[in-house]
Coordinates of C-alpha atoms and ligand atoms in Angstrom, one line a residue:
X1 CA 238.1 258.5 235.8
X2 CA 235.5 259.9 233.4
X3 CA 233.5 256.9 231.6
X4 CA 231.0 259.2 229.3
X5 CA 231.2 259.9 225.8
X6 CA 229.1 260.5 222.8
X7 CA 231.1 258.7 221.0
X8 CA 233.6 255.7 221.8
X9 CA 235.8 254.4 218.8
X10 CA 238.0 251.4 219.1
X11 CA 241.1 251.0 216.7
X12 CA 243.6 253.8 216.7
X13 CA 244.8 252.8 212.8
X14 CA 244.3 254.9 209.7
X15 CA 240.4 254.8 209.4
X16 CA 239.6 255.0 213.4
X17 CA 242.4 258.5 213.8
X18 CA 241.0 259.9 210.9
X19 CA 237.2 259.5 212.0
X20 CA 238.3 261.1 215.3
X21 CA 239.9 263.9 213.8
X22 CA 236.9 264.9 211.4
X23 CA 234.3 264.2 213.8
X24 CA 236.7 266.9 216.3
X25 CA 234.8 269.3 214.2
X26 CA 231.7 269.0 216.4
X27 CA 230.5 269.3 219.6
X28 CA 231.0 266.3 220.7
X29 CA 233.0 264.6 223.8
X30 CA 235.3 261.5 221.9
X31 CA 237.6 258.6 222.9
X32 CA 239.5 256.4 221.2
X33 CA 240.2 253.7 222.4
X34 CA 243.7 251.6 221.5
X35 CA 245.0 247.9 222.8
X36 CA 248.3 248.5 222.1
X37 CA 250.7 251.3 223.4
X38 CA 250.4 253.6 220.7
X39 CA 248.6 255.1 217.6
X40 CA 248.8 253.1 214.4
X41 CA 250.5 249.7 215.3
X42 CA 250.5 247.3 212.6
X43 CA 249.1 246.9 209.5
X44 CA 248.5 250.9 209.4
X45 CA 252.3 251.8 209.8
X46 CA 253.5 248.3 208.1
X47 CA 252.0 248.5 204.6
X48 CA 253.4 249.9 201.1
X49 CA 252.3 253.4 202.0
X50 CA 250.7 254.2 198.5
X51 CA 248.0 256.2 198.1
X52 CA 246.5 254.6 195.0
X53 CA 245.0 256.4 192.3
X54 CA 241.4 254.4 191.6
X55 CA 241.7 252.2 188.5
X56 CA 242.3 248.9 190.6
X57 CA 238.8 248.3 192.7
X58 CA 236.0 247.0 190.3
X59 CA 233.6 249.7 189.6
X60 CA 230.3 250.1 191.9
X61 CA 232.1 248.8 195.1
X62 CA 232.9 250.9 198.3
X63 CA 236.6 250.1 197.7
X64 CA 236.1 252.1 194.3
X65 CA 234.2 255.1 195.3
X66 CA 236.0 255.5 198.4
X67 CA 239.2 254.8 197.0
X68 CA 239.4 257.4 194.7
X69 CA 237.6 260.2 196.4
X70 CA 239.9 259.2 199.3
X71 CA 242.9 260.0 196.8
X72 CA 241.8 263.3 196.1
X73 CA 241.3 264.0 199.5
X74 CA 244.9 263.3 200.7
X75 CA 246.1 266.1 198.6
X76 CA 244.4 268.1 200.9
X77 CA 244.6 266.5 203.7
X78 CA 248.7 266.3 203.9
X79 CA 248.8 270.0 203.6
X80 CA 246.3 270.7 206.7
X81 CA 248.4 268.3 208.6
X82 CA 251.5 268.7 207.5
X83 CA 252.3 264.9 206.5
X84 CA 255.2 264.3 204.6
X85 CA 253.4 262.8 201.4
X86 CA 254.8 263.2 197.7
X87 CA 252.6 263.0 194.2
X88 CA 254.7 260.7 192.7
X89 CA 252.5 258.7 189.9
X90 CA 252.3 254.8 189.3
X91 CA 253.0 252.9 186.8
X92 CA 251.2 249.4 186.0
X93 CA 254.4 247.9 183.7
X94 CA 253.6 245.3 181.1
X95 CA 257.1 243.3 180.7
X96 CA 255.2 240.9 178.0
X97 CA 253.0 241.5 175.0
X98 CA 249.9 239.4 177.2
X99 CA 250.3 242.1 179.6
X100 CA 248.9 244.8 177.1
X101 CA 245.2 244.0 177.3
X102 CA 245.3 243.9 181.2
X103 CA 246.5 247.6 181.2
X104 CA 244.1 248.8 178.3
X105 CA 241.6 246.7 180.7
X106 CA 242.9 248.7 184.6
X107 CA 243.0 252.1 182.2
X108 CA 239.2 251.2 181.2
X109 CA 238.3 250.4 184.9
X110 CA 240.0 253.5 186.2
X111 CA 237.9 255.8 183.6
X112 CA 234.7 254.2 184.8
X113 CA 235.4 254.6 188.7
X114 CA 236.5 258.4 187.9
X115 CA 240.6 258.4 188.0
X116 CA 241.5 261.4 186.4
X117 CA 245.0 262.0 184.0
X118 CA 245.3 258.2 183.2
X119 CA 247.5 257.5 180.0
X120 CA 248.9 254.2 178.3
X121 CA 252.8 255.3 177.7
X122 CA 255.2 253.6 175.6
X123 CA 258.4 252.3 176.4
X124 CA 260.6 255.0 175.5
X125 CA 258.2 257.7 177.2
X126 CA 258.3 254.9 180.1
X127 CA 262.0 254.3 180.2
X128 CA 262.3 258.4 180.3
X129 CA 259.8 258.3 183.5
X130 CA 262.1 255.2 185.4
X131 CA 265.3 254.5 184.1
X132 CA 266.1 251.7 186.1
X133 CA 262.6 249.8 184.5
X134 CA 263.5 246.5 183.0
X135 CA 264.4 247.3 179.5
X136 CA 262.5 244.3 177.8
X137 CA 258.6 246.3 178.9
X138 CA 257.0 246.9 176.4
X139 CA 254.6 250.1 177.6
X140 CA 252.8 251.3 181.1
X141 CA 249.7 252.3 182.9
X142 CA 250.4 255.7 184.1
X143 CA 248.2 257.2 186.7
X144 CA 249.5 260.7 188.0
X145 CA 247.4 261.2 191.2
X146 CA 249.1 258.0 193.0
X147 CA 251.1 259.1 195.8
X148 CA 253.1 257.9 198.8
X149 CA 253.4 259.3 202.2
X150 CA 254.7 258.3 205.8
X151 CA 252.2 255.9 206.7
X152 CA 252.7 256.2 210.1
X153 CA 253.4 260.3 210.1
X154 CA 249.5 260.6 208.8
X155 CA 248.4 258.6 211.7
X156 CA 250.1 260.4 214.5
X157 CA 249.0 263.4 212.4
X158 CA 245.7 262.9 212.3
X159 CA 245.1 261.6 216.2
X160 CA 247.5 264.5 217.1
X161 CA 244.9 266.9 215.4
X162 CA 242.1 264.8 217.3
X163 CA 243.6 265.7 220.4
X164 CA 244.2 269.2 219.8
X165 CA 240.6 269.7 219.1
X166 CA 239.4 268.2 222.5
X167 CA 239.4 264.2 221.7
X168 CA 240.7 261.7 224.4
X169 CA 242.8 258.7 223.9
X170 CA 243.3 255.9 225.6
X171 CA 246.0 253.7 225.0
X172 CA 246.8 249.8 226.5
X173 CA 242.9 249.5 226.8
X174 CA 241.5 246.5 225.0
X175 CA 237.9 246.5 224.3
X176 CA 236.5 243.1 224.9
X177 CA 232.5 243.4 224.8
X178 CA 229.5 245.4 224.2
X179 CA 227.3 246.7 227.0
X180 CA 223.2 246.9 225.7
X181 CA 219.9 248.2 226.4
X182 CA 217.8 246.5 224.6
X183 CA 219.6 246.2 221.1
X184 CA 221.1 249.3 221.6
X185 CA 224.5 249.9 222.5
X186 CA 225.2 251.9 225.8
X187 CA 228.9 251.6 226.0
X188 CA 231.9 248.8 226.1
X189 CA 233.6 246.9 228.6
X190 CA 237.5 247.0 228.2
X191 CA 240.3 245.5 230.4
X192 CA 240.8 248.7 231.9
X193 CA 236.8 248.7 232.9
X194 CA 233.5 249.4 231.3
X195 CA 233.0 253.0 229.5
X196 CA 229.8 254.5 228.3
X197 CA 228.5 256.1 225.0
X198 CA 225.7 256.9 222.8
X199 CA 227.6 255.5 219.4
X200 CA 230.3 253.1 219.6
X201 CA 232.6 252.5 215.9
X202 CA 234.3 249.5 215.4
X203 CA 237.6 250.4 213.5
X204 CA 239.3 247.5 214.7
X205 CA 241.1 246.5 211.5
X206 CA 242.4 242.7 212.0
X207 CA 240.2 242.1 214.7
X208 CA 236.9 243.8 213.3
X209 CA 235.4 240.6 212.9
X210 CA 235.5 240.3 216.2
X211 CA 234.0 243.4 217.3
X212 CA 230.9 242.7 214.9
X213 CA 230.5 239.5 215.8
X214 CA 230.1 241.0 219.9
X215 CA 227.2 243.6 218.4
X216 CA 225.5 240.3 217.5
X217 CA 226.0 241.0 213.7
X218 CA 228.0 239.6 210.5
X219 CA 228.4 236.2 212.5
X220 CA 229.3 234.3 209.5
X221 CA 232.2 237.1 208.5
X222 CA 235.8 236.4 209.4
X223 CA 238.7 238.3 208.4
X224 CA 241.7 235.7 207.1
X225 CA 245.4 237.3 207.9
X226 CA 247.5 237.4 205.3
X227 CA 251.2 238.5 205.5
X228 CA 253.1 240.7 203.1
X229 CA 257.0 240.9 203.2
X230 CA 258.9 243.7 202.5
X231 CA 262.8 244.8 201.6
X232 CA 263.8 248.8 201.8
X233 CA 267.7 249.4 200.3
X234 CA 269.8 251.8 201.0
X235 CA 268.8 255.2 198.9
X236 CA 272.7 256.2 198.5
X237 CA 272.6 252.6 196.6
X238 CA 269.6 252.9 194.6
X239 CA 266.8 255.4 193.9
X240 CA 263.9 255.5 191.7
X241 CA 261.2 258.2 191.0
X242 CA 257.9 256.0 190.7
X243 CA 255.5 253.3 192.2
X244 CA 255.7 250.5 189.9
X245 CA 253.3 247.6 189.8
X246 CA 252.9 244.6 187.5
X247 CA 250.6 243.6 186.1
X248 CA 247.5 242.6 188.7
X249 CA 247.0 238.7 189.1
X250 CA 244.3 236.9 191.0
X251 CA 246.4 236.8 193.9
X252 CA 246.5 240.7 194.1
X253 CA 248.2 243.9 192.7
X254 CA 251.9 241.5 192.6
X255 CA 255.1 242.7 194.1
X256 CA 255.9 246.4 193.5
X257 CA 259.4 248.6 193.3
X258 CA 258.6 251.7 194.7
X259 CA 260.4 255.1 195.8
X260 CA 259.0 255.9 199.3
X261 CA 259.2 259.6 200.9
X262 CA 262.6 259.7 202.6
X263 CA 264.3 258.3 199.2
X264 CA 264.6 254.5 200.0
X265 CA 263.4 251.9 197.8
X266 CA 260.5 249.8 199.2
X267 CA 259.9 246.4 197.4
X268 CA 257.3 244.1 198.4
X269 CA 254.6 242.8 199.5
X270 CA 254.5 238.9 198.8
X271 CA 250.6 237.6 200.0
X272 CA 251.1 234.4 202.7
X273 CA 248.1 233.4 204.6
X274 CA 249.1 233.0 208.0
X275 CA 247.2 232.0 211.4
X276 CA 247.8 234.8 213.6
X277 CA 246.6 238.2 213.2
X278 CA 249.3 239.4 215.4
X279 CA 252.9 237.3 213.5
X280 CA 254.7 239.5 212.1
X281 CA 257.9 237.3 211.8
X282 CA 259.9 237.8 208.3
X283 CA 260.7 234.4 206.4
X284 CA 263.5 233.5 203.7
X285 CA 261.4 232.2 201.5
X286 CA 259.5 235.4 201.8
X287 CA 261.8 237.7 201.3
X288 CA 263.3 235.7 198.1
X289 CA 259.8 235.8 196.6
X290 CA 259.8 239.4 196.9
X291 CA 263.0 239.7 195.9
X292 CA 262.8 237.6 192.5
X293 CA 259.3 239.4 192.3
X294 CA 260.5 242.6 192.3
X295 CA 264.0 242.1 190.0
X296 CA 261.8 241.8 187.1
X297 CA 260.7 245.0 187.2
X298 CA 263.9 246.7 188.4
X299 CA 266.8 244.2 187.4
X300 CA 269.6 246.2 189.1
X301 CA 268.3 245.9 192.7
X302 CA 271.0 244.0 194.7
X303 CA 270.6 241.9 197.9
X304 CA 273.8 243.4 199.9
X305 CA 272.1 247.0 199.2
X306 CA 268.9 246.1 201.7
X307 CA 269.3 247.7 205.2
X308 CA 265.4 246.7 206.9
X309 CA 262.6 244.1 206.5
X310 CA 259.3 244.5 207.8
X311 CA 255.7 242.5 207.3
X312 CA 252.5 243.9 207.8
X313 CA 249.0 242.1 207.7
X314 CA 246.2 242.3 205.9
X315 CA 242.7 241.9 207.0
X316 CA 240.9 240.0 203.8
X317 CA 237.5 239.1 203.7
X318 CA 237.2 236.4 201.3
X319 CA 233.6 236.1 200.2
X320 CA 232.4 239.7 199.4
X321 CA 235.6 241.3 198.6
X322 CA 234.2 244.7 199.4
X323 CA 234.8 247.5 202.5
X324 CA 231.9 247.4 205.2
X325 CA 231.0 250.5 206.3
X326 CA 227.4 250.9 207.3
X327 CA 225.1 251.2 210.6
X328 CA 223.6 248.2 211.0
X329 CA 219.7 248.1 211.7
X330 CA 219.6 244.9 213.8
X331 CA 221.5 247.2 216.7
X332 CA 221.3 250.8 217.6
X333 CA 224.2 252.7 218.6
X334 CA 226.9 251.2 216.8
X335 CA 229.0 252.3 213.0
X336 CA 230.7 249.2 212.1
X337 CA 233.6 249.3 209.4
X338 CA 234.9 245.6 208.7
X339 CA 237.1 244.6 205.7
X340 CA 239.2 247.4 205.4
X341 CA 242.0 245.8 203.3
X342 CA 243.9 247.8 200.6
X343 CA 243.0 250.1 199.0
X344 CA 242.2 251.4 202.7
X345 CA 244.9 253.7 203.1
X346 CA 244.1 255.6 199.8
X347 CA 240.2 255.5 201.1
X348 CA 240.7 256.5 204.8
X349 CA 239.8 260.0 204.7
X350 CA 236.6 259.5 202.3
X351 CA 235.6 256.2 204.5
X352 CA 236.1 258.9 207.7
X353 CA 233.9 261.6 205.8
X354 CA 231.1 258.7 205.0
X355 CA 230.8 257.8 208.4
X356 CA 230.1 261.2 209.8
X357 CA 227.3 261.0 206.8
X358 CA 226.0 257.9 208.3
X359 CA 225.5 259.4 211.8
X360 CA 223.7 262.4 210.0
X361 CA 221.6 260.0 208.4
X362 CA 220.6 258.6 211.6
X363 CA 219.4 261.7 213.0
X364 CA 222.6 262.6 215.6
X365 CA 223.0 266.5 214.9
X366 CA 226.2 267.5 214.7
X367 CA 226.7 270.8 216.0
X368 CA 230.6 272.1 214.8
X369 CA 232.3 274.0 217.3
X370 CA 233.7 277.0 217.3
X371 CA 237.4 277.1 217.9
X372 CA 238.4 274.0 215.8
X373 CA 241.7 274.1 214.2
X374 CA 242.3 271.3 211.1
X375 CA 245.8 272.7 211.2
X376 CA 248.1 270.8 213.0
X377 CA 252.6 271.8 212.5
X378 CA 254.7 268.8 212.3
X379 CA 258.0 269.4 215.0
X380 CA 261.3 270.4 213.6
X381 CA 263.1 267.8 211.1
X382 CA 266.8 268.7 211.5
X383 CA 267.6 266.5 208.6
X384 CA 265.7 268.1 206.2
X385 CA 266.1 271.9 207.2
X386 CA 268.9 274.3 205.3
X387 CA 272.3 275.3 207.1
X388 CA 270.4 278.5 208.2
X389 CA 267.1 276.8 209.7
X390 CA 269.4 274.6 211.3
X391 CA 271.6 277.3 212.9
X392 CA 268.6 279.2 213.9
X393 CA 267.0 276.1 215.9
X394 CA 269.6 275.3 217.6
X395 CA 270.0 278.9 218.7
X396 CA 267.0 278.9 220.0
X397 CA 267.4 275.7 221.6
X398 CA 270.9 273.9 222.0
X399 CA 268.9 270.4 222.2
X400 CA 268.7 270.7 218.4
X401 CA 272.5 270.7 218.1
X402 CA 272.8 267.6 219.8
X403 CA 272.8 264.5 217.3
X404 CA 271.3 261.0 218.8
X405 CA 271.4 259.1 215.0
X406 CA 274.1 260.0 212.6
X407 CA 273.0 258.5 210.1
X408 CA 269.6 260.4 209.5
X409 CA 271.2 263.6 211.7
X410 CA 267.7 263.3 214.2
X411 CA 268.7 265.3 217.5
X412 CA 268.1 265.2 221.0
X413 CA 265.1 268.3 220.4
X414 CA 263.1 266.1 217.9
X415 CA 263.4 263.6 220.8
X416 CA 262.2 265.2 223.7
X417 CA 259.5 266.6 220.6
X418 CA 258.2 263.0 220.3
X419 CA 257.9 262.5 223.8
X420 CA 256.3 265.7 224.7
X421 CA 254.1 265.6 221.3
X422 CA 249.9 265.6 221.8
X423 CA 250.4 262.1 221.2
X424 CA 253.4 261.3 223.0
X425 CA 255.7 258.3 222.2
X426 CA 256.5 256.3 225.0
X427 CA 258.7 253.9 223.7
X428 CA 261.7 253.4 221.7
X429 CA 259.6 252.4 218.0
X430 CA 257.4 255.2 219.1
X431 CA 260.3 257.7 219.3
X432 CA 261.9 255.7 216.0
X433 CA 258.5 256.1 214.0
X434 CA 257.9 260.0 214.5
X435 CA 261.7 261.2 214.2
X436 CA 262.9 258.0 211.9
X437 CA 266.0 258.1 214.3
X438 CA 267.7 254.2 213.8
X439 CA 266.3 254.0 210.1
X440 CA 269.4 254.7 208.3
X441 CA 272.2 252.4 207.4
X442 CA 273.7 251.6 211.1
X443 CA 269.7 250.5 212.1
X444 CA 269.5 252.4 215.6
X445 CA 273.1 250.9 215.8
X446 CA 274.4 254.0 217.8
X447 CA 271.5 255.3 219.2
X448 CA 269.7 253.5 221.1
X449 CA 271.6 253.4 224.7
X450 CA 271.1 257.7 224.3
X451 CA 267.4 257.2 223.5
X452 CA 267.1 255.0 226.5
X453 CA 268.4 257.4 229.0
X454 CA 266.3 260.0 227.5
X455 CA 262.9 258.1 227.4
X456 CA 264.0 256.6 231.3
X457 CA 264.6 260.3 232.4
X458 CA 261.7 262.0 230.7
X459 CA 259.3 259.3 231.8
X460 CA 260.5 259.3 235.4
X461 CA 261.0 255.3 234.9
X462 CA 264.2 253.0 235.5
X463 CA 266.3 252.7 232.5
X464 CA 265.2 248.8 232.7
X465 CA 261.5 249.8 232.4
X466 CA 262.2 251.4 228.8
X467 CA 260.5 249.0 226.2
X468 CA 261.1 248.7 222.3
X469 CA 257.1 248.8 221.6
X470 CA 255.3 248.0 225.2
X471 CA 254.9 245.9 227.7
X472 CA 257.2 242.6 227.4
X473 CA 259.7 244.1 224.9
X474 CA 262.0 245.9 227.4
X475 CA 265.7 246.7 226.0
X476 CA 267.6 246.3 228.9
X477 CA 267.7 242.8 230.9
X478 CA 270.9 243.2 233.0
X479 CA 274.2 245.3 233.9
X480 CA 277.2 243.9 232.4
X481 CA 279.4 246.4 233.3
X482 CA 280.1 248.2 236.9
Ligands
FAD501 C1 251.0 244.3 203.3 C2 250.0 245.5 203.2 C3 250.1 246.4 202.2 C4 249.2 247.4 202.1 N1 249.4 248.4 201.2 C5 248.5 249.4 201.1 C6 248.7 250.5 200.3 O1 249.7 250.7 199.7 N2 247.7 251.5 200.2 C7 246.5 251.4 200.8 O2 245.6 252.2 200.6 N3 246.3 250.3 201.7 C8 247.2 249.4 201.9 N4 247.1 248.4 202.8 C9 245.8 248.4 203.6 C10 245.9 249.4 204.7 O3 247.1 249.3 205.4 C11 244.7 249.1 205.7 O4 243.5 249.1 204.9 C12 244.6 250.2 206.7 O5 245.8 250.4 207.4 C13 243.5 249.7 207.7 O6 243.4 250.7 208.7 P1 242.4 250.4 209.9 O7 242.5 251.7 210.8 O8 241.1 250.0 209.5 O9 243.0 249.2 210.7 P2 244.3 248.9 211.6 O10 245.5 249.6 211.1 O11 244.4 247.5 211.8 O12 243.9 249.6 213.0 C14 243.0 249.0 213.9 C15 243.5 249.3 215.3 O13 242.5 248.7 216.2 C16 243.2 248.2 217.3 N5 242.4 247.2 217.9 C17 242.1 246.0 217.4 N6 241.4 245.3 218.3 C18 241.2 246.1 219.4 C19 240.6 245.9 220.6 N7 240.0 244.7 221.0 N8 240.6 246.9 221.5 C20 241.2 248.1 221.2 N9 241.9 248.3 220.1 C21 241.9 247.3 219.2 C22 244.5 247.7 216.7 O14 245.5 247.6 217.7 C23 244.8 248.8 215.6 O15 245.6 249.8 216.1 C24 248.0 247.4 203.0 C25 247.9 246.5 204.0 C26 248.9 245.5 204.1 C27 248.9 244.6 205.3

C-alpha cells in the first residue's frame, strides 16, 4: 500500500472535501483521510443547510470574512459541480416591536462585514414574500444572497471532483497520532497504520481539538458538543419560499422555518449541550422546543404533517468564539482549522481558498496541473427530469425504468450510479443520501429489502453483511421465512 503524500488531510466534512478538491488544482499527490465509512458523516450532512448571507458574525472575525466571501463563492461553486443549491433569501422576522432595533442592528452589522442587497421590509412587503409568516410581525431583515443547498450533495460533490482530479481517499481509517522530526510533522499514525507527508490538515470538525492537542498545540482548547433537533414535513402538506429566522438571542440564531431544496419544510435547530460528540439520539422535549419555537413564526405548521427528525452536532468553542484557521509556528508541517461551527458551511469554500494561501505563504509552490477539470456532472435524477428525458434514459438503459422508491420515483440506474459513483456509497444511508431514495412519505418503507439485494450483489457480500451506515449497523439479523 502506498504511504507517501505531500499532503494528508483528516476529516472528510465540508471544509476537509473542499480543501482537497481546490488543492486538486496542483501538482500534488493528496489523501484524505476519513474514520467513518463515508464522506460527510455528521454534522456536515446533519445541519440546516443554509448558506448564510454575512450580516450575523461580528465584524473583523474569520467567521465574518469568510462567511461572506464563502457565500459568494457557492454561487459559483454549485454550478461547477453541479450541486443542487437554490438562492432563496432570508428573512430575520421581528414578531414584536423590541425586535425592531435588533434587525436595524444585524442590517448595520451585515453592511460593515460586506453583505450586499440587504433591505428592512415591512409587513405587507413581508407577508407578500411568505404568506404563511405569523400575521402579528411587524417587518423583516431581508438578505437576498442566503441560500440552501443539499448539504450532503456538495460534499460528495466536491470529494467526487477530488478524486476525478487524482486525490485518494481513504475511508474507515481513524487518525490517532502525529509522527515528528523534530517539531515538524512527517506524517500520521492511523488504525489502519502509519502514513507519511510533508503537510498534514486537521479538518477534523468535532474532534479537532483533539487533533491539535496531538501537534502539541491549543492544549487549553476544547470543543463542547452541542445538539440541534430538527422536524422536516411533508411538502404536499406545507411549503414555503424563504429561510426565516428570529430574531438572534444569546443562545444563537433561534429556531428557524425554512424551505429546503427538494420542497420540504425544515424547522429547527434547538441548542442542547450534550457529552458525546458522537449522540445523535432525538428527544421529546427537543423536538417540542423546536416545534413551539418554530410555530411562532409559521403558526400553521402541524405535528401529524412531520415525516423525519434528525440532530446534528455542533463543534462550539466557548472562549474565543471565532474560526481557527492558521499554521501554527510552534510545529512545522501542519494547517490546523479548529472551531468550525456555523457559519461553516456558508464559509467552506473561502476557508478552503485561505488555506491554499497559507501554504503559499509558507513557501510550498504550487505548481497547477495541466489536465484539471473543476467540472464534475451530477448522475441522472429520474424524479426531476421531463417525460421526454425520462423516456430517453430509460431507452438507453432499462435500469432507469425500474422504480426502487415510489415515493421520490429514484430507480434502480440512480442506484447502481451511487454505488459505482468516484465516491461510491457502500451502504444503505450512503445510497439514501446521494439518490434521496426512502426520504419521502413511506421513509424507505418499501425500499429497502430491493436496495439490500442490490448493494449485497454489487458489492459481492452476503445480504447479511449489508449495513445502514457501517460497521455494527447491519439491516438483516436473521431469516424468518424459508
Ligand atoms: C445543528 C447544526 C446546524 C448548522 N447549520 C449550519 C448552517 O445552516 N449553515 C452553515 O454554514 N453552517 C451550519 N452548521 C455548521 C456546519 O455544519 C459546520 O461548520 C461544518 O459542517 C463543519 O464542517 P467540517 O468539515 O469542519 O467538520 P465535520 O463535518 O465534522 O467533518 C469532520 C470529519 O472529520 C472526521 N474525523 C474526525 N476525527 C477523525 C479522526 N480521528 N480520523 C479520521 N477522521 C476523523 C469526521 O468523521 C468528519 O467526517 C451547523 C451545524 C450544526 C451542528
Amino acid at each position: 500500500m502506498k504511504n507517501r503524500y505531500d499532503i494528508i488531510i483528516i476529516g472528510s466534512g465540508i471544509v476537509g472535501s473542499l480543501i482537497a478538491r481546490y488543492l486538486s488544482r496542483y501538482e500534488l499527490d493528496i489523501l484524505v483521510i476519513e474514520k467513518e465509512i463515508d464522506v460527510g458523516m455528521c454534522p456536515s450532512s446533519a445541519n440546516s443547510a443554509i448558506i448564510h448571507a454575512g450580516y450575523d458574525p461580528m465584524p473583523g472575525t474569520l467567521k465574518a470574512e469568510m462567511n461572506v466571501e464563502g457565500n459568494r463563492l457557492w454561487h459559483e461553486l454549485a454550478v461547477e459541480l453541479g450541486i443542487v443549491f437554490s438562492q432563496t433569501g432570508s428573512l430575520v422576522v421581528a414578531l414584536a416591536d423590541e425586535d425592531m432595533c435588533k434587525i436595524s442592528e444585524l442590517y448595520e452589522r451585515g453592511m460593515d462585514n460586506g453583505v450586499t442587497g440587504m433591505a428592512i421590509i415591512d409587513r405587507e412587503e413581508l407577508i407578500r414574500r411568505e404568506p404563511r409568516i405569523n400575521p402579528q410581525a411587524r417587518a423583516a431583515l431581508w438578505a437576498p444572497s442566503a441560500a440552501v443547498l443539499d448539504p450532503f450533495g456538495a460534499v460528495l460533490a466536491a470529494a467526487e471532483n477530488a478524486v476525478m482530479n487524482g486525490v485518494t481517499y481513504m475511508f474507515e481509517t481513524k487518525f490517532e497520532d502525529f509522527i515528528f522530526e523534530g517539531n515538524r510533522i512527517i506524517g500520521v499514525k492511523t488504525d489502519k497504520g502509519d502514513l507519511f507527508c510533508r503537510w498534514a490538515v486537521n479538518s477534523a470538525g468535532l474532534y479537532s481539538d483533539e487533533v491539535a492537542h496531538k501537534a502539541g498545540i491549543l492544549r487549553d482548547m476544547k470543543i463542547t458538543p452541542r445538539k440541534g433537533c430538527y422536524l422536516i414535513f411533508d411538502p404536499e402538506k406545507i411549503t414555503l419560499n424563504n429561510v426565516i429566522f428570529p430574531v438572534p438571542s444569546e443562545k444563537g440564531k433561534g429556531i428557524l422555518a425554512s424551505t429546503t431544496t427538494h420542497g420540504n419544510v425544515l424547522i429547527g435547530p434547538n441548542n442542547e449541550e450534550c457529552s458525546d460528540k458522537e449522540d445523535i439520539s432525538t428527544t421529546a422535549s427537543g423536538f417540542e422546543e423546536v416545534f413551539s419555537g418554530a410555530k411562532k413564526l409559521v403558526p400553521s405548521l402541524e405535528l401529524k404533517n412531520v415525516i423525519a427528525q434528525y440532530s446534528g452536532i455542533r463543534a462550539t468553542e466557548r472562549e474565543k468564539k471565532d474560526f481557527i484557521i492558521d499554521i501554527p509556528p510552534q510545529v512545522k508541517g501542519f494547517v490546523n482549522l479548529c472551531a468550525i461551527d456555523s457559519p461553516g458551511f456558508a464559509s467552506s469554500p473561502a476557508i478552503a481558498l485561505e488555506v491554499i494561501e497559507l501554504l503559499k505563504d509558507a513557501g510550498e509552490v504550487l505548481k497547477e496541473k495541466s489536465g484539471w477539470d473543476p467540472v464534475r456532472k451530477p448522475f441522472p435524477h429520474f424524479h426531476r427530469m421531463s417525460l421526454e428525458e425520462r423516456t430517453e434514459l430509460v431507452r438507453k438503459n432499462p435500469a432507469y425504468g425500474r422504480i426502487v422508491c415510489r415515493c421520490e420515483e429514484v430507480t434502480e440506474g440512480e442506484v447502481l450510479d451511487a454505488i459505482h459513483s468516484p465516491v461510491p456509497a457502500r451502504t444503505y444511508d450512503g445510497i439514501k443520501r446521494r439518490t434521496w431514495l426512502g426520504t419521502g412519505r413511506c421513509q424507505g418503507a418499501f425500499d429497502y429489502p430491493r436496495v439490500i439485494q442490490i448493494l449485497a450483489k454489487e458489492l459481492n457480500i452476503p445480504e447479511a453483511e449489508v449495513t445502514k451506515k457501517g460497521r455494527g449497523s447491519e439491516l438483516i439479523f436473521r431469516k424468518t421465512k424459508i
